[in-house]
Amino acid sequence: MNVMTGRITAAILALLLAACGAKQAPAKRYAMQGEIKAVDPAAKTATIDAGKIGDWMNAMTMEYPVKPDQELAKLHVGDHIEATVIVGDPGYYVTEIKVVPKP
């Protein structure tokens, strides 16, 4: 192995080791309120018409992954909910879902 190849290999190994030790940013938690528009147990998602979610997302209707997927069993189209959205790496999901009376 020539000197240049050895240096490149050493630099790559140093970068890989540094990346392994890098800490992931903690997930953020946001309160959500909305109405269930669709439930897809096979995809483990619910389509929710939600109000503004903290500083993360404006009000809109979109599909959210739900964890744990047992939460889906209690949801029906038209239900009003309060929940927590977890935003981290990778992605986001909805959890701690409570069906609440219509406002």
mmCIF file of C-alpha atoms in Angstrom:
data_model
loop_
_atom_site.group_PDB
_atom_site.id
_atom_site.type_symbol
_atom_site.label_atom_id
_atom_site.label_comp_id
_atom_site.label_asym_id
_atom_site.label_seq_id
_atom_site.Cartn_x
_atom_site.Cartn_y
_atom_site.Cartn_z
ATOM 1 C CA MET A 1 0.000 0.000 0.000
ATOM 2 C CA ASN A 2 1.462 3.357 -0.924
ATOM 3 C CA VAL A 3 1.593 6.310 1.478
ATOM 4 C CA MET A 4 -1.296 8.218 -0.175
ATOM 5 C CA THR A 5 -3.651 5.213 -0.038
ATOM 6 C CA GLY A 6 -2.752 4.678 3.611
ATOM 7 C CA ARG A 7 -3.533 8.292 4.475
ATOM 8 C CA ILE A 8 -6.855 8.190 2.647
ATOM 9 C CA THR A 9 -7.791 4.963 4.423
ATOM 10 C CA ALA A 10 -6.833 6.453 7.792
ATOM 11 C CA ALA A 11 -8.888 9.590 7.090
ATOM 12 C CA ILE A 12 -11.947 7.543 6.108
ATOM 13 C CA LEU A 13 -11.643 5.398 9.232
ATOM 14 C CA ALA A 14 -11.360 8.506 11.408
ATOM 15 C CA LEU A 15 -14.516 9.968 9.849
ATOM 16 C CA LEU A 16 -16.422 6.710 10.305
ATOM 17 C CA LEU A 17 -15.413 6.463 13.948
ATOM 18 C CA ALA A 18 -16.426 10.068 14.559
ATOM 19 C CA ALA A 19 -19.821 9.437 12.945
ATOM 20 C CA CYS A 20 -20.388 6.370 15.124
ATOM 21 C CA GLY A 21 -19.869 8.459 18.232
ATOM 22 C CA ALA A 22 -22.144 11.292 17.078
ATOM 23 C CA LYS A 23 -25.227 11.660 19.232
ATOM 24 C CA GLN A 24 -28.643 11.878 17.713
ATOM 25 C CA ALA A 25 -30.698 14.956 18.564
ATOM 26 C CA PRO A 26 -33.497 14.101 20.998
ATOM 27 C CA ALA A 27 -36.928 13.653 19.467
ATOM 28 C CA LYS A 28 -39.329 16.567 19.838
ATOM 29 C CA ARG A 29 -42.858 16.105 21.200
ATOM 30 C CA TYR A 30 -45.820 18.187 20.071
ATOM 31 C CA ALA A 31 -49.456 18.240 21.170
ATOM 32 C CA MET A 32 -51.943 17.597 18.376
ATOM 33 C CA GLN A 33 -55.700 18.026 18.076
ATOM 34 C CA GLY A 34 -57.647 16.888 15.066
ATOM 35 C CA GLU A 35 -60.308 14.779 13.407
ATOM 36 C CA ILE A 36 -59.807 11.290 11.987
ATOM 37 C CA LYS A 37 -60.514 11.224 8.240
ATOM 38 C CA ALA A 38 -59.300 7.675 7.466
ATOM 39 C CA VAL A 39 -57.683 4.708 9.209
ATOM 40 C CA ASP A 40 -55.450 2.209 7.371
ATOM 41 C CA PRO A 41 -54.509 -0.679 9.689
ATOM 42 C CA ALA A 42 -52.469 -2.418 6.965
ATOM 43 C CA ALA A 43 -50.265 0.663 6.511
ATOM 44 C CA LYS A 44 -50.411 1.474 10.266
ATOM 45 C CA THR A 45 -51.492 5.043 9.490
ATOM 46 C CA ALA A 46 -54.333 7.450 10.171
ATOM 47 C CA THR A 47 -55.281 10.429 8.044
ATOM 48 C CA ILE A 48 -55.868 13.324 10.427
ATOM 49 C CA ASP A 49 -57.206 16.827 9.813
ATOM 50 C CA ALA A 50 -55.034 18.512 12.439
ATOM 51 C CA GLY A 51 -54.669 22.055 13.679
ATOM 52 C CA LYS A 52 -51.268 23.757 13.794
ATOM 53 C CA ILE A 53 -48.719 21.504 15.493
ATOM 54 C CA GLY A 54 -46.364 23.702 17.510
ATOM 55 C CA ASP A 55 -43.590 25.191 15.405
ATOM 56 C CA TRP A 56 -43.364 21.983 13.376
ATOM 57 C CA MET A 57 -46.334 22.073 10.983
ATOM 58 C CA ASN A 58 -49.215 24.300 9.941
ATOM 59 C CA ALA A 59 -52.807 23.056 10.053
ATOM 60 C CA MET A 60 -53.484 20.472 7.336
ATOM 61 C CA THR A 61 -54.907 17.053 6.579
ATOM 62 C CA MET A 62 -52.267 14.364 6.121
ATOM 63 C CA GLU A 63 -51.451 10.734 6.772
ATOM 64 C CA TYR A 64 -49.530 9.998 9.976
ATOM 65 C CA PRO A 65 -47.829 6.770 11.023
ATOM 66 C CA VAL A 66 -49.314 5.577 14.346
ATOM 67 C CA LYS A 67 -47.289 3.821 17.078
ATOM 68 C CA PRO A 68 -47.935 1.499 18.672
ATOM 69 C CA ASP A 69 -50.203 0.161 15.954
ATOM 70 C CA GLN A 70 -52.701 -1.065 18.606
ATOM 71 C CA GLU A 71 -53.752 2.599 18.896
ATOM 72 C CA LEU A 72 -55.436 2.277 15.474
ATOM 73 C CA ALA A 73 -58.088 -0.136 16.796
ATOM 74 C CA LYS A 74 -59.760 2.598 18.846
ATOM 75 C CA LEU A 75 -59.968 5.105 15.978
ATOM 76 C CA HIS A 76 -62.954 5.671 13.693
ATOM 77 C CA VAL A 77 -63.629 8.174 10.928
ATOM 78 C CA GLY A 78 -65.095 11.322 12.474
ATOM 79 C CA ASP A 79 -63.460 10.846 15.901
ATOM 80 C CA HIS A 80 -61.962 13.972 17.437
ATOM 81 C CA ILE A 81 -58.616 13.290 19.053
ATOM 82 C CA GLU A 82 -55.837 14.693 21.156
ATOM 83 C CA ALA A 83 -52.457 13.060 20.651
ATOM 84 C CA THR A 84 -48.709 13.501 20.773
ATOM 85 C CA VAL A 85 -46.597 13.790 17.634
ATOM 86 C CA ILE A 86 -43.017 12.577 18.010
ATOM 87 C CA VAL A 87 -40.619 14.167 15.509
ATOM 88 C CA GLY A 88 -37.120 12.765 15.319
ATOM 89 C CA ASP A 89 -34.653 10.988 13.121
ATOM 90 C CA PRO A 90 -35.949 9.202 11.188
ATOM 91 C CA GLY A 91 -39.370 10.703 10.592
ATOM 92 C CA TYR A 92 -42.393 11.303 12.775
ATOM 93 C CA TYR A 93 -45.350 9.418 14.225
ATOM 94 C CA VAL A 94 -48.469 9.906 16.347
ATOM 95 C CA THR A 95 -48.893 8.245 19.739
ATOM 96 C CA GLU A 96 -50.772 8.627 23.051
ATOM 97 C CA ILE A 97 -54.047 9.100 21.166
ATOM 98 C CA LYS A 98 -57.190 9.984 23.134
ATOM 99 C CA VAL A 99 -60.640 10.187 21.565
ATOM 100 C CA VAL A 100 -62.316 13.320 22.956
ATOM 101 C CA PRO A 101 -65.774 14.904 22.674
ATOM 102 C CA LYS A 102 -66.400 17.043 19.611
ATOM 103 C CA PRO A 103 -65.588 20.710 20.305
#
